[in-house]
Coordinates of C-alpha atoms and ligand atoms in Angstrom, one line a residue:
Chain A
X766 CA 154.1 32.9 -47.6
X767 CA 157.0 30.6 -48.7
X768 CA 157.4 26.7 -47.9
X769 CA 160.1 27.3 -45.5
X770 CA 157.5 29.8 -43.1
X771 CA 154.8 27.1 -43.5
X772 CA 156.5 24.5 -42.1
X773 CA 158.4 26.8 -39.1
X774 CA 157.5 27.3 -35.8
X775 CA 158.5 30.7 -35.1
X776 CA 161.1 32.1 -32.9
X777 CA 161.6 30.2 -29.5
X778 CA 159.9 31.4 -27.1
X779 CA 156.8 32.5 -29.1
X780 CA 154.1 31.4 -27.2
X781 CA 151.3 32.1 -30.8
X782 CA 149.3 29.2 -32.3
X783 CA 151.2 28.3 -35.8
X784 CA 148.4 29.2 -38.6
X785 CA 145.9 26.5 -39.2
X786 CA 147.9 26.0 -42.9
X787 CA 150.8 25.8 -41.0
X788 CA 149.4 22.7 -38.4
X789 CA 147.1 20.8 -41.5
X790 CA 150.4 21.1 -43.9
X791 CA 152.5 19.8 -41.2
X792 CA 150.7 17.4 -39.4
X793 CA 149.8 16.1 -42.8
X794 CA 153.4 16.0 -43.8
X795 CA 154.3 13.9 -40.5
X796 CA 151.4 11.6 -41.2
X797 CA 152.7 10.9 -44.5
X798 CA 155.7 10.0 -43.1
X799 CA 154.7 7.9 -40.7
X800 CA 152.3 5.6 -43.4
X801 CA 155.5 5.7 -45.9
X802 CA 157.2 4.5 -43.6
X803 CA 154.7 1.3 -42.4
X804 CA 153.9 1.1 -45.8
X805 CA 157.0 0.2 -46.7
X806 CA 157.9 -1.9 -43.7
X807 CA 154.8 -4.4 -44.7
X808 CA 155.7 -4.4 -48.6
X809 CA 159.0 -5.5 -47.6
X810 CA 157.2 -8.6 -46.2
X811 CA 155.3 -9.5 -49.2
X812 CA 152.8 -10.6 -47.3
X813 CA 148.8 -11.9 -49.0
X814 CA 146.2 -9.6 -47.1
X815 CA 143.0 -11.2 -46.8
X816 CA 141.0 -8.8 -45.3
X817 CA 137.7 -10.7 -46.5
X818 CA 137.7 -13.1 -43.8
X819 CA 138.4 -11.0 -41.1
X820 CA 135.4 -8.5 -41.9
X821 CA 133.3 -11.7 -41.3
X822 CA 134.3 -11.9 -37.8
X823 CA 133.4 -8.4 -37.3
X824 CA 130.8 -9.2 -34.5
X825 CA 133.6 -10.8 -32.6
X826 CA 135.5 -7.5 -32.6
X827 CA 132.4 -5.3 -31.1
X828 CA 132.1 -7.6 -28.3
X829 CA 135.4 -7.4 -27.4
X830 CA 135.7 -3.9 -27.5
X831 CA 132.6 -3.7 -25.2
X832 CA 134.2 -5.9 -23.1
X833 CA 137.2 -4.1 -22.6
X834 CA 135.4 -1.0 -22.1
X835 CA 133.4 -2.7 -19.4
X836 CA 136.1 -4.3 -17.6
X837 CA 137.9 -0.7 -17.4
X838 CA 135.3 1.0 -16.2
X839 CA 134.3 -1.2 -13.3
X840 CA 138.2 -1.5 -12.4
X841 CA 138.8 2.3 -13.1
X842 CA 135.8 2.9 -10.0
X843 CA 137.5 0.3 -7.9
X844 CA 141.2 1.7 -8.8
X845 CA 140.0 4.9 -8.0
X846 CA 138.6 3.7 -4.3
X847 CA 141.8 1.5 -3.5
X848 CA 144.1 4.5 -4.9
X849 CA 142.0 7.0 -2.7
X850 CA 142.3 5.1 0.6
X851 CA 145.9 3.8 -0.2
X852 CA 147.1 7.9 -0.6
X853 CA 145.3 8.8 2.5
X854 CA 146.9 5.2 4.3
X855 CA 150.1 6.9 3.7
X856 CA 149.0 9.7 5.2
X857 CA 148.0 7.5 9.0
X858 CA 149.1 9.0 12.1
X859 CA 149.5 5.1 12.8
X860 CA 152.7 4.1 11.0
X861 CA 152.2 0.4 9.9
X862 CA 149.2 1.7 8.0
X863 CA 151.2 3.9 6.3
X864 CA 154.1 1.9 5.9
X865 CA 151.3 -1.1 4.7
X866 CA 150.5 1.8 1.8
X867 CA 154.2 2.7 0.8
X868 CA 154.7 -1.6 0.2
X869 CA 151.8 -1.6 -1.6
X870 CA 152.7 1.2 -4.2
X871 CA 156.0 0.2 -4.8
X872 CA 155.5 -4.0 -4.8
X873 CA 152.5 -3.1 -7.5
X874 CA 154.7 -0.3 -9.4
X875 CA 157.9 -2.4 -9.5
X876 CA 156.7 -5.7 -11.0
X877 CA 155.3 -5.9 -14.5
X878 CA 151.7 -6.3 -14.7
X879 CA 152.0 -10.4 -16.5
X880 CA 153.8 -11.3 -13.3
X881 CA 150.4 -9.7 -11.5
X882 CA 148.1 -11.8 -13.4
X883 CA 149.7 -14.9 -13.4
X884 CA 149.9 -14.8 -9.5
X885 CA 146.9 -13.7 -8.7
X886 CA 145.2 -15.9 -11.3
X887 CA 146.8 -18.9 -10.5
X888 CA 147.9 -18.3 -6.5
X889 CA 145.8 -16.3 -5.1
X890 CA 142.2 -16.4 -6.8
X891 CA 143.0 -20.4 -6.6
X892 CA 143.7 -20.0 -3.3
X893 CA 140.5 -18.2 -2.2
X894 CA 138.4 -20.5 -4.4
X895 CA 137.4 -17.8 -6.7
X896 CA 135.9 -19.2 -10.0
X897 CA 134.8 -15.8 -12.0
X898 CA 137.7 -14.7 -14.3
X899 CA 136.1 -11.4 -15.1
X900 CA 135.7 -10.5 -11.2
X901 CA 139.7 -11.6 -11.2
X902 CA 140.5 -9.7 -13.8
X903 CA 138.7 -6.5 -12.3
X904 CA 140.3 -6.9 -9.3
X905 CA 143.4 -7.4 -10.9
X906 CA 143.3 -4.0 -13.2
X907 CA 141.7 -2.2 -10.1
X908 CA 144.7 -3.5 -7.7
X909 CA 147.3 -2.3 -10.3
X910 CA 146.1 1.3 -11.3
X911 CA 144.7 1.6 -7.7
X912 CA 149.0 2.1 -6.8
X913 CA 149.4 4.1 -9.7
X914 CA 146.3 6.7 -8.8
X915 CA 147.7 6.5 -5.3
X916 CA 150.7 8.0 -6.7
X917 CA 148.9 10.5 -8.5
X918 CA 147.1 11.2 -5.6
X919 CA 149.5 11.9 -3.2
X920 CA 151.4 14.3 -5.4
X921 CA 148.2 16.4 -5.4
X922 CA 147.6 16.1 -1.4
X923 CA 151.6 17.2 -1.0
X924 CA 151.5 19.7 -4.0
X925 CA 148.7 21.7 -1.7
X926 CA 151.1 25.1 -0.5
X927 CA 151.8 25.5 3.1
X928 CA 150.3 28.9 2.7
X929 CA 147.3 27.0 2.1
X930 CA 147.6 24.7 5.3
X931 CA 148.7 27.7 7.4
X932 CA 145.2 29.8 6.2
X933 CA 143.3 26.8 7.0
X934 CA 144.9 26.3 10.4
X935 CA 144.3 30.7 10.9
X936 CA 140.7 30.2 10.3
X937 CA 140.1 27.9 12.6
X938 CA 139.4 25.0 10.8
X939 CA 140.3 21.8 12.4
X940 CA 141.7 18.4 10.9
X941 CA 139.4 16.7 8.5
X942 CA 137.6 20.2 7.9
X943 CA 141.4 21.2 6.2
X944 CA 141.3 18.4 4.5
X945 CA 137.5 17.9 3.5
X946 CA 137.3 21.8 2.6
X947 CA 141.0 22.9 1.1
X948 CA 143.5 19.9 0.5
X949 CA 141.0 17.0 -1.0
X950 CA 139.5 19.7 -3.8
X951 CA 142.8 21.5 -4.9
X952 CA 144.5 18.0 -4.3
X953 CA 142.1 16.2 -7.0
X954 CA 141.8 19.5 -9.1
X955 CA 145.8 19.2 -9.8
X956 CA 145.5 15.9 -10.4
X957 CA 142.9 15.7 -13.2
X958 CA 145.3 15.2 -16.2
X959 CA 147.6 12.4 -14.8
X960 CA 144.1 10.5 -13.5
X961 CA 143.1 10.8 -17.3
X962 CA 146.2 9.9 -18.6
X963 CA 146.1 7.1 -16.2
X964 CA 142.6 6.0 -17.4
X965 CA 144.0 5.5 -20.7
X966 CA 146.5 3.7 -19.5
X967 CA 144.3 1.1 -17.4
X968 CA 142.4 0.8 -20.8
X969 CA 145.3 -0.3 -22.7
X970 CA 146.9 -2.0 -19.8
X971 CA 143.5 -4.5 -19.7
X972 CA 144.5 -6.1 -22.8
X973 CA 147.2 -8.4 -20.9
X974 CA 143.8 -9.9 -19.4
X975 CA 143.8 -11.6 -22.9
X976 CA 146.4 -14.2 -21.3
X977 CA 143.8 -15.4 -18.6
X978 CA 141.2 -16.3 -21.1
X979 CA 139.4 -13.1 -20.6
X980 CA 137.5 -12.8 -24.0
X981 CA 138.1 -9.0 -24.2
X982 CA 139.3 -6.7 -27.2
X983 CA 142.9 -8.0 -27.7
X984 CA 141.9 -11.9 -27.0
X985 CA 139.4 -11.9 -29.3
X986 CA 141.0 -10.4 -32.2
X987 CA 143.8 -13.1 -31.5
X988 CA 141.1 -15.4 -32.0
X989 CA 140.1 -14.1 -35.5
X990 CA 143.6 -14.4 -36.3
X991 CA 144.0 -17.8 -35.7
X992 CA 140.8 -18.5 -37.3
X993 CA 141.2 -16.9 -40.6
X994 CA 144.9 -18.3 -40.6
X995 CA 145.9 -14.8 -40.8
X996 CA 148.7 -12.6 -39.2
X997 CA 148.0 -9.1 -39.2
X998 CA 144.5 -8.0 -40.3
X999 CA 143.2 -8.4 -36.7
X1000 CA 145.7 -5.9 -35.2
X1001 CA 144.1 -2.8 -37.5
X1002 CA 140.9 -3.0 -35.8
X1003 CA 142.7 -3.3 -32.7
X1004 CA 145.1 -0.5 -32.6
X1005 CA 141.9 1.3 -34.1
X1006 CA 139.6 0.0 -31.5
X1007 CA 142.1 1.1 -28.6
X1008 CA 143.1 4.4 -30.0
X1009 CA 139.2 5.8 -30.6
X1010 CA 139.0 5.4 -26.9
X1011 CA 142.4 6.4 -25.6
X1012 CA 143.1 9.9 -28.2
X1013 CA 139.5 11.3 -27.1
X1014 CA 141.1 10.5 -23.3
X1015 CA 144.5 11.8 -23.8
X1016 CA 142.9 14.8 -25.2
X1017 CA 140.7 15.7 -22.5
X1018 CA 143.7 15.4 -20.1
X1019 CA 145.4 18.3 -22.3
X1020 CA 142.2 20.4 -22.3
X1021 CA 141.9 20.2 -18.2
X1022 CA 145.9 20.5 -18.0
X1023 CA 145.5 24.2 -20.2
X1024 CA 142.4 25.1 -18.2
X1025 CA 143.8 24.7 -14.8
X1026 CA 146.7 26.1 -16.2
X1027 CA 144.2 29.1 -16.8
X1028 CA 142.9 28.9 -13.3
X1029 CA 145.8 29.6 -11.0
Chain B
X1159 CA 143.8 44.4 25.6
X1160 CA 146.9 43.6 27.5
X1161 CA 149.8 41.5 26.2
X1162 CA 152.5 39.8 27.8
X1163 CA 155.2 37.6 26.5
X1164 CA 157.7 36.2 29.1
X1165 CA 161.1 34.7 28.0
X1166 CA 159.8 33.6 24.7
X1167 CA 162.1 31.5 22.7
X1168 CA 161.3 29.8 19.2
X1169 CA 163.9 27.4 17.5
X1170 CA 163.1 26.5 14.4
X1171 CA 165.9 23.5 14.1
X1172 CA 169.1 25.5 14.1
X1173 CA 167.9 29.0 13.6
X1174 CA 167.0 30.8 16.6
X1175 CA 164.0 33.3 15.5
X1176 CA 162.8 34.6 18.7
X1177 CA 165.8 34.3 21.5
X1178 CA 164.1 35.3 25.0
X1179 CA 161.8 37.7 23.7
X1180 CA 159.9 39.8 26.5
X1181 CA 157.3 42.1 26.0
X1182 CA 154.8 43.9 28.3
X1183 CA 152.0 46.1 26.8
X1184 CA 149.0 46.6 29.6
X1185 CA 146.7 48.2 27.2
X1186 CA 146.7 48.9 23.5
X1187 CA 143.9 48.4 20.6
X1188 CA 146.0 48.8 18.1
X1189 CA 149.5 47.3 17.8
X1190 CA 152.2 47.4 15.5
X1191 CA 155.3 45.3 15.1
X1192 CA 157.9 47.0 13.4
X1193 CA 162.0 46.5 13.2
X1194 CA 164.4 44.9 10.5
X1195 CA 163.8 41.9 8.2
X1196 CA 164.6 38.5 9.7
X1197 CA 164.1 39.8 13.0
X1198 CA 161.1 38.2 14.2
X1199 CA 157.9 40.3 13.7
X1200 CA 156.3 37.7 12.1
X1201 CA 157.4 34.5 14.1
X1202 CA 155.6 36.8 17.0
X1203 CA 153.0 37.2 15.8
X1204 CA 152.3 33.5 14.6
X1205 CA 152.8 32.9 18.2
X1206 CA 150.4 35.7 19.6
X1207 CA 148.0 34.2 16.7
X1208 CA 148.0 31.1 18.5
X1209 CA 149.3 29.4 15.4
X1210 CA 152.2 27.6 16.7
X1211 CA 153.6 27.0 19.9
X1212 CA 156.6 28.9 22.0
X1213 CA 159.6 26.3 22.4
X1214 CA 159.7 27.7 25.8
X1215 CA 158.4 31.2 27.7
X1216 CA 154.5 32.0 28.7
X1217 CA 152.4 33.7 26.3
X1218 CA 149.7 36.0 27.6
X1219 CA 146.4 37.6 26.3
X1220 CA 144.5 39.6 28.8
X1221 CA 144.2 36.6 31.3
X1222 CA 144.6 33.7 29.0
X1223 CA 147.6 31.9 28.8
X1224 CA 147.8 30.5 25.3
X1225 CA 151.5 29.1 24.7
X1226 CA 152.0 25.8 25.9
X1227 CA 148.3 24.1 25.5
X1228 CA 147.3 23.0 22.1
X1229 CA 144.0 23.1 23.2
X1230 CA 143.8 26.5 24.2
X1231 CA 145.6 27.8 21.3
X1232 CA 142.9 26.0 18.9
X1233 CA 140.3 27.4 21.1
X1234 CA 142.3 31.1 21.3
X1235 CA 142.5 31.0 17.0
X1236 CA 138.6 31.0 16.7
X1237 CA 138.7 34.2 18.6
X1238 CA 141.0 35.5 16.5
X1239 CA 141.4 36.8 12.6
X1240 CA 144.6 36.0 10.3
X1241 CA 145.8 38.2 7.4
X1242 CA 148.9 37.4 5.8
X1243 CA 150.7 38.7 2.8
X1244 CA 150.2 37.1 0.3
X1245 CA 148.0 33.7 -0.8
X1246 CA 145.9 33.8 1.9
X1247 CA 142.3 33.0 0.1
X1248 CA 141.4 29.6 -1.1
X1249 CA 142.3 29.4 -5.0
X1250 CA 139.9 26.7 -5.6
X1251 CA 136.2 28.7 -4.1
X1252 CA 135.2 32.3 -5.0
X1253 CA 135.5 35.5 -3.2
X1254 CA 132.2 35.1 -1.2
X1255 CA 132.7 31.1 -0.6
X1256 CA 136.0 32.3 0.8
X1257 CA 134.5 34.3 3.0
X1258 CA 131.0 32.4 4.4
X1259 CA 132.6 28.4 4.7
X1260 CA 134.8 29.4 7.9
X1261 CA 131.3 30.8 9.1
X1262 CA 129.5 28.0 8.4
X1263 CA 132.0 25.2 9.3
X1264 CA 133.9 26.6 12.2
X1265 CA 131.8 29.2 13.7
X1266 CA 128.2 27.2 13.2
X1267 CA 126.2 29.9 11.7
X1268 CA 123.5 28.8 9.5
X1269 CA 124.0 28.6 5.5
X1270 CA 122.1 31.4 4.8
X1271 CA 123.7 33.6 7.5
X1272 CA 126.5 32.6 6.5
X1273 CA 126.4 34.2 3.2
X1274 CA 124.2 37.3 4.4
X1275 CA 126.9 38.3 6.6
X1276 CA 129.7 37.5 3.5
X1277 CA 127.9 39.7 1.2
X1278 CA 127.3 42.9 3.9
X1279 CA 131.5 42.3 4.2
X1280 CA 131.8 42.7 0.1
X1281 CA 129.9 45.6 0.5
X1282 CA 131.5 47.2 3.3
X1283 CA 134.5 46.6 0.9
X1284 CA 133.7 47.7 -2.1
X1285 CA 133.8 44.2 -3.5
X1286 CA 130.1 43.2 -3.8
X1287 CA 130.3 43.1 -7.6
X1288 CA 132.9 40.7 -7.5
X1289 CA 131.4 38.4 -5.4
X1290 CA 131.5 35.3 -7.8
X1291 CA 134.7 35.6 -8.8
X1292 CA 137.9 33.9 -7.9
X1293 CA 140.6 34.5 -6.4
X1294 CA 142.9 34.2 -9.7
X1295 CA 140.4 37.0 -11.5
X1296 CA 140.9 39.4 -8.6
X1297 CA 143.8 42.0 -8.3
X1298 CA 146.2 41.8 -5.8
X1299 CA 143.8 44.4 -3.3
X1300 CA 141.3 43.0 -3.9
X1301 CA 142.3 39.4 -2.6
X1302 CA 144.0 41.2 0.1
X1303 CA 140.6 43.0 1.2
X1304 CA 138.7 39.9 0.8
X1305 CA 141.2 38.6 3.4
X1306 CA 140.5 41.1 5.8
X1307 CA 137.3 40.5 5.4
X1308 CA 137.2 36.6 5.8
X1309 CA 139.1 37.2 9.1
X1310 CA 136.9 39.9 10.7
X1311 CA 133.8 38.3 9.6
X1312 CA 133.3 36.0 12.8
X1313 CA 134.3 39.0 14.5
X1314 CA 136.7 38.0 16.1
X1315 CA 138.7 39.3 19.6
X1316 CA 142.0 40.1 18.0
X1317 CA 142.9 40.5 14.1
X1318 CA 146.2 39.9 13.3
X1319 CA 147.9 41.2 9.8
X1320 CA 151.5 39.8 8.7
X1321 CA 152.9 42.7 6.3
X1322 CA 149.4 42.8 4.6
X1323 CA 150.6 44.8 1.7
X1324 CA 154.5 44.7 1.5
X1325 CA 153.6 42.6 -2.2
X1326 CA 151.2 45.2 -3.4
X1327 CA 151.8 47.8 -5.6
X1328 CA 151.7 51.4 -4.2
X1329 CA 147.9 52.4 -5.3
X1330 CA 146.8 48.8 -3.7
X1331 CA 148.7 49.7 -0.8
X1332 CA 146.5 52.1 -0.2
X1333 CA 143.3 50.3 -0.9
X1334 CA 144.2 47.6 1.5
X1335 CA 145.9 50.7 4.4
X1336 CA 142.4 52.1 3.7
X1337 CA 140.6 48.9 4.7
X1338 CA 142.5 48.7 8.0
X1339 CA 142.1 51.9 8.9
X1340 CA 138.4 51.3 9.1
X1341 CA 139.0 48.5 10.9
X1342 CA 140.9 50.6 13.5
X1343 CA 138.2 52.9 13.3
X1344 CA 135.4 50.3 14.2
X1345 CA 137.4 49.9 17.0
X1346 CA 138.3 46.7 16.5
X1347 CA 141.7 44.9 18.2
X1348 CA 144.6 44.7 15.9
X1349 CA 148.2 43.7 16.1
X1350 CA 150.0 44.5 12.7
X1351 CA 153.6 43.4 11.5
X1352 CA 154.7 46.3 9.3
X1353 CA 157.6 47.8 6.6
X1354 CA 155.2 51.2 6.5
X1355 CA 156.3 53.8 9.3
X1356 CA 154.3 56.1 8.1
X1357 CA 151.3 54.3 8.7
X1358 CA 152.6 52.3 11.9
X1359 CA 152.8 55.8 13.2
X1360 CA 149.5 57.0 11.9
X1361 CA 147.4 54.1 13.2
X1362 CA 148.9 52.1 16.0
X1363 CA 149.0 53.6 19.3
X1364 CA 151.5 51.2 20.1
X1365 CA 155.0 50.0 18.4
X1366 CA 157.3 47.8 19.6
X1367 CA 160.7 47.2 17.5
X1368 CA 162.0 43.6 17.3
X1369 CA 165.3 43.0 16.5
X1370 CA 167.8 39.9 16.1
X1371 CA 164.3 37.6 18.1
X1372 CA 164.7 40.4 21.4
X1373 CA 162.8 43.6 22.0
X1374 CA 164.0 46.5 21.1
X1375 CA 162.2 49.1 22.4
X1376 CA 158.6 49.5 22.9
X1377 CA 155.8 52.2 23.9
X1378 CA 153.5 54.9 22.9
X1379 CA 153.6 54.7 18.5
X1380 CA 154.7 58.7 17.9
X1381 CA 156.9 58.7 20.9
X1382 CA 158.9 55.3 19.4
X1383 CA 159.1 56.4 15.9
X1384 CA 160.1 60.1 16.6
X1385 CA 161.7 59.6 19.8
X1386 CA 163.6 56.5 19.9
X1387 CA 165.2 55.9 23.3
X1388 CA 168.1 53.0 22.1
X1389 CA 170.9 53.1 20.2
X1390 CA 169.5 50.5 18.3
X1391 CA 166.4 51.7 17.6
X1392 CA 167.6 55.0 16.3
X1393 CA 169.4 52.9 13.7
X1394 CA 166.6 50.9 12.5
X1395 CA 164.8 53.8 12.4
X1396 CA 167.1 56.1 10.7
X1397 CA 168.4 53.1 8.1
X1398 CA 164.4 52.6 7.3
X1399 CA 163.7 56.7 7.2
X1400 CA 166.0 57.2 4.4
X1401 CA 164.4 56.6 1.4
Ligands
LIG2381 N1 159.3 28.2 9.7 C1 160.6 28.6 9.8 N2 161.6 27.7 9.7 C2 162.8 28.1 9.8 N3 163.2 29.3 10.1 C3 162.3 30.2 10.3 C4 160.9 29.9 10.1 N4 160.2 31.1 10.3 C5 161.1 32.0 10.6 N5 162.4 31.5 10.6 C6 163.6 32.3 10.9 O1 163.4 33.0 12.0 C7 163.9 34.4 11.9 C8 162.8 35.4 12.1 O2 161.9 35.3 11.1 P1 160.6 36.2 11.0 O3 159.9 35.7 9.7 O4 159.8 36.1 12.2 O5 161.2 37.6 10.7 P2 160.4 38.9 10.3 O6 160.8 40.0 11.2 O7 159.0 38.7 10.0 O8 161.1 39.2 8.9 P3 160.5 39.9 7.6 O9 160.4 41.4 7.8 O10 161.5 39.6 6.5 O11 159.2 39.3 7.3 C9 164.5 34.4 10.5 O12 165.9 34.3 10.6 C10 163.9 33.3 9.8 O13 164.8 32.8 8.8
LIG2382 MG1 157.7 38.6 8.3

């Protein structure tokens, strides 16, 4: 086997696995790259690591990341619910409802998440006398992915074939039994990779709570920073901390996108 | 049964697909729709089916009159059975699911009854063995024969079949010709749009020939096919005889 095959994909269109040489060489090659290439960036910086000082504050990190992993999942169940009843809001036979669903989506979608916070922080939590930064920053991170899973979601639900709506109809079943029985399940079942995707997204997304005080992953390794007078350390075990939660995530998405791919 | 469709038009937007269509049959069990593509067979039958509505004309079935009323066309499809030609199971349950949720859901019958009744269809079928499987892991026959069996199951008044094998393959063609021909052997009501003369002729006892969304000619199957009376008829016939 020469260099040149190990490192080829062969012809287009030739759907075969590379070898496992082939993947560990290359994806070892590209990793290579990638640290040469950092490595370099941070050399040119002459910078003094102390990584000492930030081990100490180790505990701080663990919290955080607990944290963060709390807050997303309590907002990812509460995204879910406000995306579910937001796709089938567009959906109302009663228009303003609807129409109440598509403002929601693209208001949320169209503005950057800081804007979010800061006005629903400072505005409207103020303004209904809520005192629990935590519960605001739930409902925050719920409110925002809730648009984007209502997205998702109504791609699935208009994805469903017309073949499928017309069988449904043939058989006899009525209304809510075509969509309880044959759109809701293929609906969801197509959408399983983007509502992982999106999960991983909401995790990440969560570390903007940081600028609310919210002593999650991202805040708290700011705080190291300032504390050990440092400027980088922290971010390692951040970008570490994020990434063992959002690879395993993205990865799953890829195994369900194959499978269904499989399935059909 | 008797059928009787009374200057039945259907616009879909611009395109005209049934254009005062008339059709009297006083009594047939077996019906077959036959004629060139585009020309309406299965917009006629979707209509018969009770699946959508005539834009204007009266629609009859023995003495019910099932155009115009949504009502009675919801009520008039539980009577009935829909195949179609292609993608008619649900991707997402198995072959016997398929079969024994429309019993359970629509037509009330008990869990278990449900499923007894599914499984004596997969065995009437041949399909018993492949009971768990799903749709995507079944050949093209075989989701066409689970079909047919999904629709008869409630046994229904009237089965309908929209070109149930024109995207088979020749030796599933005949699986699936074979399965209807029981069904036409039970005795059961069909109405069947259909490319296959041969069979049309075989099975039906009726044909009509629907051309351009008007009637063409219609009457006793052997007599229609062998004996056209129209001009136009002879045509069809002749242009789908040839090869
Ligand atoms: N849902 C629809 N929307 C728009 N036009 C339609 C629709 N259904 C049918 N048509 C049109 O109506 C006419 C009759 O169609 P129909 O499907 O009934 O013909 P057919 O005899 O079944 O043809 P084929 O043998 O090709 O199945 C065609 O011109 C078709 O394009
Ligand atoms: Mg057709």
């Amino acid at each position: 086997m020469s260099i040149k095959s190990i490192f080829y994909h062969a012809a287009e269109g030739d759907d075969a696995l590379p070898s496992r040489l082939s993947r560990y060489a290359s994806f070892f090659l590209a990793a290579l790259l990638l640290s040469l290439l950092l490595y370099g960036s941070f050399a040119a910086l002459q910078y003094q690591w102390n990584w000492q000082s930030v081990l100490r504050y180790k505990a701080k990190f663990i919290e955080g990341w607990f944290t963060t992993l709390k807050i997303a999942c309590v907002s990812l169940i509460f995204a879910f619910l406000v995306g579910a009843i937001s796709a089938l809001c567009g959906r109302a036979r009663f228009l303003p409802v609807r129409y109440l669903s598509t403002l929601y989506v693209e208001l949320i979608r169209g503005t950057p998440l800081l804007v979010q916070i800061f006005l629903f922080y400072y505005v409207i939590a103020d303004a209904a006398n809520i005192q629990n930064r935590y519960f605001v920053g739930v409902a925050i991170m719920a409110i925002f992915s809730g648009a984007y899973i209502s997205e998702i979601l109504r791609a699935g639900i208009e994805g469903v074939g017309k073949s499928q709506l017309l069988s449904a109809k043939a058989i006899g079943f009525s209304e809510y039994q075509t969509f309880r029985y044959v759109i809701a399940p293929q609906a969801l079942r197509s959408s399983l990779p983007a509502l992982a995707g999106q999960t991983a997204n909401l995790i990440k997304d969560s570390s903007l709570l940081s600028i609310i005080a919210i002593s999650e992953f991202t805040l708290n390794a700011q705080e190291v920073n300032a504390i050990t007078y440092s400027s980088f350390e922290s971010f390692f075990p951040l970008a570490i901390g994020y990434l063992a939660v959002t690879l395993p995530i993205m990865r799953l998405s890829r195994v369900i996108e194959k499978k269904l791919q499989f399935d059909t | 049964m008797r059928l009787e469709l009374k200057s039945v038009v259907k616009q879909y937007g611009q395109q005209r697909a049934l254009d005062n269509l008339n059709i009297a049959i006083l009594d047939t069990s077996c019906l077959a729709l036959i004629g060139p593509s585009g020309g309406g067979k299965s917009t006629t039958l979707r209509l018969l089916a009770g699946l959508e509505a005539p834009t204007s004309g009266s629609i009859r079935i023995n003495e019910n009159e099932i155009g115009s009323d949504a009502a009675k066309r919801n009520a008039h499809l539980k009577n009935v059975g829909v195949v179609f030609q292609s993608y008619n199971l649900f991707p997402h349950l198995n072959a016997l699911t398929n079969i024994a949720l429309p019993l359970e859901k629509v037509h009330r019958h008990s869990k278990a009854d449900s499923i007894t009744k599914a499984e004596s269809l997969l065995q009437q079928f041949q399909l018993f063995e492949h009971r768990f499987k799903m749709p995507s892991q079944l050949s093209g026959g075989q989701n066409q024969r689970v079909a047919i069996a999904r629709a008869i199951a409630p046994d229904p008044d009237i089965v309908f079949l929209d070109e149930p094998t024109s995207a088979l393959d020749p030796e599933m063609t005949a699986e699936v010709l074979d399965a209807i021909e029981s069904l036409v052997e039970a005795k059961k009501r069909l109405v069947i749009a259909t490319h296959q003369m041969g069979f049309a002729k075989q099975a039906a006892d009726t044909v009509a020939i629907i051309a351009g969304g008007k009637l063409v000619e219609v009457g006793d199957a052997s007599q229609v096919i062998d004996q056209p009376g129209t001009e136009r008829a002879r045509e069809f016939l002749n242009a789908s005889l040839k090869f």
